[in-house]
CSV table of C-alpha atoms in Angstrom, one decimal:
chain,number,residue,atom,x,y,z
J,15,MET,CA,41.8,9.9,37.1
J,16,GLN,CA,44.0,8.2,34.5
J,17,ALA,CA,46.2,10.2,32.2
J,18,ASN,CA,44.4,9.2,29.1
J,19,GLU,CA,41.1,10.9,29.9
J,20,THR,CA,40.1,14.4,28.8
J,21,ASP,CA,37.5,16.4,30.8
J,22,SER,CA,34.6,17.9,28.9
J,23,PRO,CA,34.2,21.7,29.0
J,24,VAL,CA,30.4,21.1,29.4
J,25,PRO,CA,29.2,19.3,32.5
J,26,TRP,CA,27.2,16.3,31.5
J,27,PRO,CA,26.0,13.7,34.1
J,28,ARG,CA,27.7,10.4,33.6
J,29,LEU,CA,26.1,7.2,32.3
J,30,GLY,CA,27.7,3.9,33.4
J,31,VAL,CA,28.1,1.2,30.8
J,32,SER,CA,28.6,-2.3,32.1
J,33,ARG,CA,30.9,-4.8,30.5
J,34,THR,CA,27.8,-6.4,29.1
J,35,GLY,CA,26.9,-3.2,27.3
J,36,GLN,CA,24.0,-2.2,29.5
J,37,VAL,CA,23.5,1.5,30.3
J,38,LEU,CA,22.4,3.0,33.6
J,39,PRO,CA,22.6,6.5,35.2
J,40,THR,CA,25.1,7.0,37.9
J,41,SER,CA,25.4,9.9,40.3
J,42,ALA,CA,29.2,10.1,40.4
J,43,GLY,CA,30.8,13.2,38.9
J,44,LEU,CA,30.8,14.6,35.4
J,45,SER,CA,31.5,12.7,32.2
J,46,SER,CA,34.2,13.2,29.6
J,47,LEU,CA,33.7,13.6,25.9
J,48,ARG,CA,36.0,10.6,25.4
J,49,SER,CA,35.7,7.0,26.5
J,50,ILE,CA,37.5,6.3,29.8
J,51,ASP,CA,37.9,2.7,31.0
J,52,ARG,CA,37.6,2.5,34.8
J,53,GLY,CA,37.8,-1.2,35.3
J,54,GLY,CA,34.3,-2.5,34.8
J,55,LEU,CA,32.6,0.9,34.2
J,56,THR,CA,33.2,3.0,31.2
J,57,THR,CA,32.4,6.7,30.8
J,58,VAL,CA,30.9,7.1,27.3
J,59,THR,CA,31.2,9.8,24.7
J,60,TYR,CA,28.9,12.8,24.6
J,61,VAL,CA,26.8,11.4,21.7
J,62,ASP,CA,26.5,8.1,23.4
J,63,THR,CA,25.4,9.9,26.6
J,64,VAL,CA,22.7,11.6,24.6
J,65,ARG,CA,21.6,8.4,22.9
J,66,ALA,CA,21.7,6.4,26.1
J,67,ALA,CA,19.7,9.1,28.0
J,68,ALA,CA,17.1,9.0,25.3
J,69,ARG,CA,16.9,5.2,25.3
J,70,HIS,CA,16.7,5.2,29.1
J,71,TRP,CA,13.7,7.6,28.8
J,72,ARG,CA,12.1,5.4,26.2
J,73,GLY,CA,12.8,2.2,28.2
J,74,GLY,CA,14.9,0.9,25.4
J,75,TYR,CA,17.2,-1.1,27.6
J,76,GLY,CA,16.0,-4.1,29.7
J,77,GLY,CA,17.5,-4.9,33.0
J,78,THR,CA,19.5,-8.2,33.3
J,79,ASN,CA,22.7,-9.2,35.0
J,80,GLY,CA,21.9,-7.0,38.0
J,81,CYS,CA,21.3,-3.8,35.9
J,82,GLN,CA,17.6,-3.0,36.2
J,83,LEU,CA,16.4,0.1,34.5
J,84,SER,CA,13.0,1.9,34.8
J,85,ASP,CA,10.9,2.7,31.7
J,86,ARG,CA,9.9,6.1,33.2
J,87,TRP,CA,11.6,9.5,33.0
J,88,PRO,CA,14.2,9.5,35.8
J,89,ASP,CA,13.8,11.8,38.7
J,90,ARG,CA,16.2,14.7,39.0
J,91,ASP,CA,18.0,13.1,42.0
J,92,GLU,CA,18.7,9.8,40.2
J,93,PHE,CA,19.5,11.3,36.8
J,94,ASP,CA,19.9,15.1,36.5
J,95,VAL,CA,17.6,16.3,33.7
J,96,THR,CA,20.4,18.6,32.5
J,97,GLY,CA,22.0,15.5,31.1
J,98,HIS,CA,19.5,15.6,28.2
J,99,PRO,CA,20.5,18.1,25.5
J,100,HIS,CA,18.4,21.2,25.3
J,101,ALA,CA,17.0,22.7,22.1
J,102,LEU,CA,15.7,26.3,21.8
J,103,VAL,CA,13.2,26.6,19.0
J,104,VAL,CA,12.3,30.0,17.7
J,105,GLY,CA,8.7,30.0,16.5
J,106,ALA,CA,5.8,27.8,17.6
J,107,GLY,CA,4.2,27.3,14.2
J,108,ILE,CA,4.0,24.1,12.2
J,109,ALA,CA,7.8,23.7,11.8
J,110,GLY,CA,8.6,24.7,15.4
J,111,THR,CA,6.1,22.4,17.1
J,112,ALA,CA,6.9,19.5,14.8
J,113,VAL,CA,10.6,19.7,15.5
J,114,GLY,CA,9.9,20.0,19.2
J,115,LEU,CA,7.8,16.8,19.1
J,116,VAL,CA,10.4,14.7,17.3
J,117,LEU,CA,13.3,16.0,19.4
J,118,ARG,CA,11.3,14.9,22.5
J,119,ARG,CA,11.1,11.5,20.9
J,120,ILE,CA,14.9,11.2,20.9
J,121,GLY,CA,15.2,12.5,24.5
J,122,TRP,CA,15.9,16.2,24.1
J,123,ARG,CA,14.5,18.9,26.2
J,124,VAL,CA,12.8,21.5,24.1
J,125,THR,CA,11.8,25.1,24.7
J,126,LEU,CA,9.7,26.9,22.1
J,127,LEU,CA,10.0,30.7,22.0
J,128,GLU,CA,6.9,32.2,20.3
J,129,ALA,CA,6.7,35.9,19.7
J,130,ARG,CA,2.9,36.1,19.7
J,131,PRO,CA,1.1,36.6,23.0
J,132,GLU,CA,-0.8,33.5,24.0
J,133,ARG,CA,-4.2,35.3,23.8
J,134,GLU,CA,-3.5,36.3,20.1
J,135,GLN,CA,-5.1,33.7,17.8
J,136,PRO,CA,-3.2,33.1,14.6
J,137,LEU,CA,-5.1,33.6,11.3
J,138,GLY,CA,-5.7,30.5,9.2
J,139,SER,CA,-7.1,29.7,5.8
J,140,TYR,CA,-7.7,26.2,4.4
J,141,PHE,CA,-5.0,24.3,2.5
J,142,SER,CA,-4.5,20.7,1.4
J,143,LEU,CA,-2.1,18.7,3.5
J,144,ALA,CA,-0.5,16.2,1.2
J,145,ASP,CA,0.2,12.5,2.0
J,146,ASN,CA,3.9,13.0,2.6
J,147,GLY,CA,3.1,15.4,5.4
J,148,ARG,CA,0.3,13.1,6.7
J,149,THR,CA,2.9,10.3,6.9
J,150,VAL,CA,5.0,12.3,9.3
J,151,LEU,CA,2.0,13.0,11.5
J,152,ARG,CA,1.1,9.3,11.4
J,153,GLY,CA,4.5,8.3,12.6
J,154,LEU,CA,4.2,10.8,15.5
J,155,GLY,CA,0.9,9.4,16.5
J,156,ILE,CA,-1.1,12.6,16.0
J,157,LEU,CA,-2.7,12.1,12.5
J,158,PRO,CA,-6.1,11.1,14.1
J,159,ALA,CA,-6.1,14.4,16.1
J,160,VAL,CA,-5.3,16.3,12.9
J,161,GLU,CA,-7.9,14.5,10.8
J,162,ALA,CA,-10.5,15.2,13.5
J,163,VAL,CA,-10.2,19.0,12.8
J,164,GLY,CA,-9.8,18.6,9.0
J,165,THR,CA,-11.8,17.1,6.2
J,166,ALA,CA,-10.8,14.1,4.1
J,167,THR,CA,-10.2,14.7,0.4
J,168,HIS,CA,-10.3,11.7,-1.8
J,169,ARG,CA,-9.6,13.4,-5.1
J,170,ILE,CA,-8.3,16.7,-6.4
J,171,SER,CA,-10.0,17.8,-9.7
J,172,PHE,CA,-8.4,20.5,-11.9
J,173,HIS,CA,-10.5,22.7,-14.2
J,174,ASP,CA,-10.1,25.4,-16.8
J,175,HIS,CA,-12.1,28.7,-16.6
J,176,ARG,CA,-15.0,27.1,-18.5
J,177,GLY,CA,-15.3,24.3,-15.8
J,178,ARG,CA,-13.9,21.6,-18.0
J,179,GLU,CA,-12.0,19.0,-16.0
J,180,ILE,CA,-8.4,18.9,-17.4
J,181,GLY,CA,-6.8,16.5,-14.9
J,182,SER,CA,-7.2,14.8,-11.5
J,183,ASN,CA,-5.1,13.5,-8.6
J,184,ASN,CA,-6.6,10.5,-6.7
J,185,GLN,CA,-4.1,10.6,-3.8
J,186,ALA,CA,-5.6,11.1,-0.4
J,187,SER,CA,-5.1,14.4,1.4
J,188,THR,CA,-6.6,16.4,4.3
J,189,LEU,CA,-8.2,19.8,3.8
J,190,ILE,CA,-7.5,21.7,7.0
J,191,ARG,CA,-7.2,25.3,8.3
J,192,ARG,CA,-3.6,26.1,9.0
J,193,ASP,CA,-4.3,27.4,12.5
J,194,ARG,CA,-6.1,24.2,13.4
J,195,LEU,CA,-3.1,22.1,12.2
J,196,GLY,CA,-0.9,24.4,14.3
J,197,GLY,CA,-3.2,24.0,17.3
J,198,ALA,CA,-3.2,20.2,17.1
J,199,LEU,CA,0.6,20.2,17.0
J,200,ARG,CA,1.0,22.6,19.9
J,201,GLU,CA,-1.3,20.5,22.0
J,202,ALA,CA,0.6,17.4,21.2
J,203,ALA,CA,3.9,19.2,22.0
J,204,ARG,CA,2.6,20.3,25.4
J,205,ARG,CA,1.6,16.8,26.2
J,206,ALA,CA,5.0,15.5,25.2
J,207,GLY,CA,6.7,17.9,27.6
J,208,VAL,CA,7.7,20.7,25.3
J,209,ARG,CA,7.9,24.0,27.1
J,210,ILE,CA,6.2,26.8,25.1
J,211,ILE,CA,6.9,30.5,26.1
J,212,HIS,CA,4.6,33.1,24.5
J,213,ASP,CA,5.4,36.8,24.0
J,214,ALA,CA,9.0,35.8,23.6
J,215,ARG,CA,10.4,37.9,20.8
J,216,MET,CA,14.0,37.1,20.1
J,217,VAL,CA,16.1,40.2,19.4
J,218,GLY,CA,19.6,38.7,19.6
J,219,LEU,CA,21.5,35.4,19.5
J,220,CYS,CA,25.0,34.3,20.3
J,221,ASP,CA,26.9,31.0,19.8
J,222,ASP,CA,30.4,31.2,21.2
J,223,GLY,CA,31.1,27.5,20.7
J,224,VAL,CA,31.5,26.9,24.4
J,225,GLY,CA,28.6,28.0,26.5
J,226,GLY,CA,25.8,27.1,24.3
J,227,ALA,CA,23.5,29.0,21.9
J,228,VAL,CA,21.9,32.0,23.7
J,229,ALA,CA,18.7,33.7,22.6
J,230,THR,CA,18.1,37.2,24.0
J,231,LEU,CA,14.5,38.3,24.1
J,232,ALA,CA,12.9,41.8,23.9
J,233,ASP,CA,12.3,41.8,27.6
J,234,ARG,CA,16.1,41.4,28.1
J,235,SER,CA,15.8,37.9,29.4
J,236,SER,CA,17.8,35.1,27.8
J,237,HIS,CA,17.6,31.4,27.2
J,238,THR,CA,20.5,29.0,26.6
J,239,GLY,CA,20.5,25.7,24.7
J,240,ASP,CA,22.8,23.2,23.2
J,241,LEU,CA,21.1,24.0,19.8
J,242,LEU,CA,19.0,26.8,18.6
J,243,ILE,CA,16.6,26.2,15.7
J,244,GLY,CA,15.0,29.0,13.7
J,245,ALA,CA,11.5,27.9,12.7
J,246,ASP,CA,10.2,31.4,12.4
J,247,GLY,CA,9.0,31.5,8.8
J,248,VAL,CA,9.8,33.4,5.7
J,249,HIS,CA,10.6,36.6,7.5
J,250,SER,CA,12.8,34.7,10.0
J,251,ARG,CA,14.5,36.9,12.6
J,252,THR,CA,16.9,34.0,13.2
J,253,ARG,CA,18.0,34.0,9.6
J,254,ARG,CA,18.6,37.8,9.7
J,255,LEU,CA,20.7,37.5,12.8
J,256,MET,CA,22.7,34.6,11.4
J,257,PHE,CA,23.2,36.1,8.0
J,258,PRO,CA,22.6,39.9,8.1
J,259,GLU,CA,23.9,40.3,4.6
J,260,HIS,CA,21.4,37.9,3.1
J,261,PRO,CA,18.5,39.5,1.1
J,262,SER,CA,15.1,39.7,2.8
J,263,ALA,CA,12.1,37.8,1.5
J,264,ARG,CA,10.5,39.7,-1.4
J,265,PHE,CA,6.8,40.2,-2.3
J,266,THR,CA,5.8,38.1,-5.3
J,267,GLY,CA,2.9,40.3,-6.3
J,268,VAL,CA,0.4,37.6,-5.4
J,269,LEU,CA,-2.3,37.9,-2.7
J,270,ASP,CA,-3.7,34.7,-1.3
J,271,GLY,CA,-6.8,34.3,0.8
J,272,GLY,CA,-9.9,32.4,1.6
J,273,GLY,CA,-13.4,32.3,3.2
J,274,SER,CA,-16.5,30.1,3.5
J,275,ALA,CA,-20.2,30.0,2.5
J,276,PRO,CA,-22.7,28.3,4.8
J,277,ARG,CA,-24.3,26.5,1.8
J,278,VAL,CA,-24.3,26.9,-2.0
J,279,ASP,CA,-27.1,25.5,-4.2
J,280,GLY,CA,-25.8,22.6,-6.4
J,281,ILE,CA,-22.7,22.0,-4.3
J,282,ALA,CA,-22.8,18.9,-2.1
J,283,PRO,CA,-20.2,17.2,0.0
J,284,ASP,CA,-18.4,14.6,-2.1
J,285,GLY,CA,-14.8,14.5,-0.9
J,286,VAL,CA,-13.5,16.3,-4.0
J,287,LEU,CA,-11.3,19.4,-3.9
J,288,ARG,CA,-11.9,21.4,-7.2
J,289,LEU,CA,-9.2,23.8,-8.4
J,290,THR,CA,-9.8,26.2,-11.2
J,291,PHE,CA,-7.2,28.1,-13.4
J,292,GLY,CA,-9.4,31.1,-14.0
J,293,ASN,CA,-9.1,33.8,-16.6
J,294,HIS,CA,-7.7,36.3,-14.1
J,295,ALA,CA,-7.1,34.4,-10.9
J,296,PHE,CA,-7.0,30.9,-9.3
J,297,PHE,CA,-9.8,29.5,-7.2
J,298,GLY,CA,-10.3,26.3,-5.1
J,299,HIS,CA,-13.3,25.0,-3.2
J,300,GLN,CA,-14.6,21.9,-1.4
J,301,ALA,CA,-17.9,21.2,0.4
J,302,LEU,CA,-17.4,20.0,4.0
J,303,PRO,CA,-19.6,17.1,5.4
J,304,GLY,CA,-22.1,19.6,7.0
J,305,GLY,CA,-22.6,21.4,3.7
J,306,GLU,CA,-20.4,24.4,4.3
J,307,VAL,CA,-18.3,25.3,1.3
J,308,VAL,CA,-14.8,26.5,2.0
J,309,TRP,CA,-12.7,28.2,-0.6
J,310,PHE,CA,-9.3,29.8,-1.2
J,311,GLN,CA,-8.1,32.1,-3.9
J,312,SER,CA,-5.0,33.6,-5.4
J,313,MET,CA,-4.7,36.8,-7.5
J,314,LEU,CA,-2.2,39.4,-8.6
J,315,ALA,CA,-2.2,42.4,-6.3
J,316,GLY,CA,-0.7,45.8,-5.9
J,317,GLU,CA,1.2,47.6,-3.2
J,318,GLU,CA,-2.0,48.8,-1.6
J,319,ASP,CA,-2.9,45.2,-0.9
J,320,LEU,CA,0.5,44.4,0.5
J,321,ALA,CA,0.1,47.2,3.1
J,322,ALA,CA,-3.2,45.7,4.2
J,323,GLY,CA,-2.2,42.1,5.0
J,324,PRO,CA,-2.1,39.6,6.5
J,325,ARG,CA,-5.5,40.3,8.0
J,326,ALA,CA,-9.1,39.2,8.3
J,327,ASP,CA,-11.5,41.5,6.6
J,328,PRO,CA,-15.3,41.5,6.4
J,329,VAL,CA,-16.3,39.6,3.3
J,330,ASP,CA,-18.3,42.6,2.1
J,331,ARG,CA,-15.1,44.5,1.7
J,332,TRP,CA,-13.9,41.9,-0.9
J,333,ARG,CA,-17.1,40.5,-2.4
J,334,THR,CA,-17.5,42.9,-5.3
J,335,ARG,CA,-13.8,42.8,-6.3
J,336,LEU,CA,-13.7,39.0,-6.2
J,337,VAL,CA,-17.0,38.5,-8.1
J,338,GLU,CA,-15.7,40.8,-10.8
J,339,LEU,CA,-12.4,39.0,-10.9
J,340,HIS,CA,-14.1,35.7,-11.6
J,341,ARG,CA,-17.0,36.9,-13.7
J,342,SER,CA,-15.7,35.1,-16.8
J,343,ASP,CA,-15.0,31.9,-14.9
J,344,HIS,CA,-17.5,29.0,-14.6
J,345,ARG,CA,-20.5,30.0,-12.5
J,346,PRO,CA,-20.2,28.1,-9.2
J,347,ILE,CA,-17.2,30.3,-8.3
J,348,SER,CA,-19.2,33.6,-8.3
J,349,ASP,CA,-22.1,31.8,-6.5
J,350,ILE,CA,-19.7,30.7,-3.7
J,351,ILE,CA,-18.4,34.2,-3.3
J,352,GLU,CA,-21.8,35.7,-3.3
J,353,ALA,CA,-23.0,33.3,-0.6
J,354,SER,CA,-19.9,33.8,1.6
J,355,THR,CA,-20.3,35.2,5.1
J,356,GLY,CA,-18.0,36.2,7.9
J,357,THR,CA,-14.5,37.2,7.1
J,358,VAL,CA,-12.0,36.8,4.2
J,359,ILE,CA,-8.5,36.1,5.3
J,360,ARG,CA,-5.9,37.7,3.0
J,361,TRP,CA,-2.1,37.5,3.1
J,362,PRO,CA,0.6,38.6,0.7
J,363,VAL,CA,2.8,35.8,-0.7
J,364,TYR,CA,6.6,36.2,-0.3
J,365,ASP,CA,9.5,34.3,-1.8
J,366,LEU,CA,13.1,33.9,-0.7
J,367,ASP,CA,16.4,33.1,-2.2
J,368,PRO,CA,17.6,30.4,0.2
J,369,PRO,CA,20.8,31.1,2.0
J,370,SER,CA,23.7,29.0,0.9
J,371,ARG,CA,24.1,27.7,4.4
J,372,TRP,CA,21.2,26.7,6.7
J,373,SER,CA,23.3,26.6,9.8
J,374,ARG,CA,26.2,28.3,11.6
J,375,GLY,CA,27.8,26.6,14.5
J,376,ARG,CA,24.9,25.3,16.7
J,377,VAL,CA,22.2,27.5,15.1
J,378,CYS,CA,20.2,26.3,12.2
J,379,LEU,CA,17.1,27.0,10.1
J,380,ILE,CA,14.2,24.8,9.1
J,381,GLY,CA,11.0,25.2,7.1
J,382,ASP,CA,10.3,28.5,5.4
J,383,ALA,CA,13.0,30.1,7.4
J,384,ALA,CA,15.5,28.1,5.4
J,385,HIS,CA,13.7,27.5,2.1
J,386,ALA,CA,10.5,29.4,1.6
J,387,MET,CA,8.0,27.2,-0.2
J,388,PRO,CA,5.5,29.1,-2.4
J,389,PRO,CA,1.9,28.1,-1.5
J,390,HIS,CA,0.8,27.1,-5.0
J,391,ASP,CA,1.0,23.3,-4.4
J,392,GLY,CA,0.3,23.2,-0.7
J,393,GLN,CA,3.7,21.7,0.2
J,394,SER,CA,5.0,24.3,2.7
J,395,ALA,CA,3.6,22.5,5.8
J,396,SER,CA,4.7,19.0,4.5
J,397,MET,CA,8.2,20.2,3.8
J,398,ALA,CA,8.4,21.6,7.3
J,399,LEU,CA,7.2,18.3,8.8
J,400,GLU,CA,9.8,16.4,6.7
J,401,ASP,CA,12.5,18.8,7.8
J,402,ALA,CA,11.7,18.1,11.5
J,403,LEU,CA,12.0,14.4,11.1
J,404,VAL,CA,15.2,14.4,9.1
J,405,LEU,CA,16.8,16.9,11.5
J,406,ALA,CA,16.0,14.7,14.4
J,407,ARG,CA,17.5,11.7,12.6
J,408,CYS,CA,20.7,13.6,11.9
J,409,LEU,CA,21.0,14.8,15.6
J,410,ASP,CA,20.3,11.2,16.8
J,411,THR,CA,23.1,9.7,14.7
J,412,ALA,CA,25.9,12.3,14.5
J,413,ASP,CA,28.8,12.7,16.9
J,414,ASP,CA,28.7,16.4,16.8
J,415,ILE,CA,25.8,18.9,16.6
J,416,SER,CA,27.5,21.1,13.9
J,417,ASP,CA,28.1,18.0,11.7
J,418,ALA,CA,24.5,16.9,12.2
J,419,LEU,CA,23.3,20.3,10.9
J,420,VAL,CA,25.5,20.1,7.8
J,421,SER,CA,24.2,16.6,7.1
J,422,PHE,CA,20.6,17.8,7.5
J,423,GLN,CA,21.1,20.4,4.8
J,424,GLN,CA,22.8,17.9,2.5
J,425,LEU,CA,19.9,15.5,2.9
J,426,ARG,CA,17.1,18.1,2.5
J,427,GLU,CA,18.4,20.7,0.1
J,428,PRO,CA,18.0,18.6,-3.2
J,429,ARG,CA,14.5,17.6,-2.3
J,430,VAL,CA,13.2,21.0,-1.2
J,431,THR,CA,14.8,22.7,-4.3
J,432,MET,CA,13.0,20.2,-6.6
J,433,VAL,CA,9.7,20.7,-4.8
J,434,ALA,CA,10.0,24.5,-4.8
J,435,GLY,CA,10.7,24.4,-8.6
J,436,LEU,CA,7.6,22.4,-9.2
J,437,THR,CA,5.6,24.7,-7.1
J,438,ARG,CA,6.8,27.9,-8.8
J,439,ARG,CA,6.0,26.4,-12.2
J,440,THR,CA,2.4,25.7,-11.0
J,441,GLY,CA,2.2,29.3,-9.8
J,442,SER,CA,3.4,30.7,-13.1
J,443,LEU,CA,0.3,29.4,-14.8
J,444,LYS,CA,-2.2,30.8,-12.3
J,445,PHE,CA,-2.1,34.4,-13.4
J,446,PRO,CA,-2.0,35.1,-17.2
J,447,THR,CA,-1.6,38.9,-17.6
J,448,ALA,CA,-2.9,39.4,-21.1
J,449,PRO,CA,-5.4,37.7,-23.6
J,450,ARG,CA,-2.6,36.3,-25.7
J,451,ALA,CA,-0.8,34.9,-22.7
J,452,ARG,CA,-4.1,33.5,-21.5
J,453,ARG,CA,-4.7,31.7,-24.8
J,454,ALA,CA,-1.2,30.3,-24.8
J,455,ARG,CA,-1.6,29.1,-21.2
J,456,ASP,CA,-5.0,27.4,-21.9
J,457,ALA,CA,-3.5,25.6,-25.0
J,458,VAL,CA,-1.0,23.8,-22.8
J,459,LEU,CA,-2.8,23.7,-19.5
J,460,GLY,CA,-4.2,20.1,-19.8
J,461,MET,CA,-0.7,18.7,-20.7
J,462,PHE,CA,0.9,20.7,-17.9
J,463,ILE,CA,-1.6,19.5,-15.4
J,464,GLN,CA,-1.1,15.8,-16.4
J,465,ALA,CA,2.7,16.2,-16.0
J,466,GLY,CA,2.3,18.2,-12.8
J,467,VAL,CA,0.0,15.4,-11.3
J,468,ALA,CA,2.6,12.8,-12.1
J,469,ALA,CA,5.3,14.9,-10.5
J,470,SER,CA,3.2,15.6,-7.4
J,471,GLU,CA,2.5,11.9,-7.0
J,472,ASP,CA,6.2,11.3,-6.8
J,473,VAL,CA,6.5,14.1,-4.2
J,474,ASN,CA,3.7,12.7,-2.1
J,475,ARG,CA,5.0,9.2,-2.1
J,476,TYR,CA,8.2,10.4,-0.3
J,477,HIS,CA,7.5,8.7,3.0
J,478,LEU,CA,9.5,9.3,6.2
J,479,ASP,CA,8.5,6.8,8.8
J,480,TRP,CA,9.7,7.5,12.3
J,481,PRO,CA,10.7,4.0,13.6
J,482,GLU,CA,13.0,3.3,10.6
J,483,LEU,CA,14.2,6.8,10.5
J,484,ALA,CA,15.6,6.7,14.0
J,485,GLY,CA,18.2,4.0,13.2
J,486,HIS,CA,18.4,3.7,9.4
J,487,PRO,CA,19.6,6.4,7.1
J,488,GLU,CA,18.0,4.6,4.2
J,489,ALA,CA,14.6,5.7,5.6
J,490,CYS,CA,15.3,9.1,4.1
J,491,ARG,CA,14.7,7.6,0.6
J,492,PRO,CA,11.3,7.5,-0.9
J,493,ASP,CA,10.1,4.0,-1.6
J,494,GLY,CA,13.6,2.6,-1.9
J,495,VAL,CA,14.6,5.3,-4.4
J,496,SER,CA,17.7,7.3,-3.6
J,497,THR,CA,17.3,10.9,-2.6
J,498,GLU,CA,19.2,12.0,-5.7
J,499,SER,CA,16.8,10.1,-8.0
J,500,SER,CA,13.8,11.5,-6.2
J,501,SER,CA,15.1,15.0,-6.6
J,502,SER,CA,15.7,14.7,-10.3
J,503,SER,CA,12.3,13.1,-11.0
């Protein structure tokens, strides 16, 4: 070895780079973190090794001048798979499976650690997946699979408690159950080679800066990766271990839920999602193509409801209470509740003061674990999908994982703060607590909805397209507008 080379403390298989700039795996020794010229063959830096490994996997380099490369994943004996960086992702929900998919796209190995046993089915109510989230799924090639288990919404219509339309949003969205979206993402992740381990509850983590990030599980086993991503929701165990002094998520006093009615007289499928700001609670419904009417509802709740959820209850347990709650609202609402069968899924809504840092060393947070998004505008899933794509872009272009994580927060924090602010303002109008407050709310509701629709259109137009994102930072800007301008709109 020459005196000007510095060995890496982490063993990475070496990639050869020819004088013509072509990349090919070699079997000789371990690489250095610095470039070393060896007379016709250069050992590349760690980040270039990662990129080249990903490009080799994607078949991104052609073979000329005697350097022929395969477009398949290399066998272990020709290119050790440990040469690909390894991410541990805590949580196999929407955020976790999405980030697993995009990291596979740039050549990472991914292991998802899911606390729930595989046999335990997650609960799921319907929500509206906005176009900015659909764009991420389209870029990943799985939007058709998601749309196959959802229902197209062509328009969202807003109503006051009398049934009068006070605004509309004509942007396309997908009405889908949260568990079905999660299922489509998990299936796509498995097909992409993401390893999913169930019944894997993390109880400890360590990042010593040398040997990788280590997740310790309740069964005393452990997993090590070059990066650990906490995608474990608003009650994130990862966040508590990273920042034990940070306040836990707090109950907002709101209980969300939903159910369905096989058919309701006078309600036919028309591709319109109708949202009502009721006298005492909020209600949304849409008829599916087969005639089934699905609905979701938000109301103020007490501590006795907090202790009961999240859970699926027989609809008869809630029917009388919900009918009474919406008795003074326009009639289709009570008809829908009366006709409902099966179960009502209820869950308490929590909010979180985001930590000032989303990462520490090689451990980071994404989705609700980093920035809990209230459910009032249906943007929680879309924000998680955007997070996944931006994080992958940062990891693909940075020279250091810690630097990538800092850049990720800098890119995402202004946008999620803006969207969360809009969402909380929407939520503040859903639950008037007294007749005077209700009259004041109703007096400005139409104007507020019009302004909110305009703001949500800006939010939904924020498109992150995978091919541009991988190589062009400007892809993080919505329709050519800078991130700062979008956040302030």
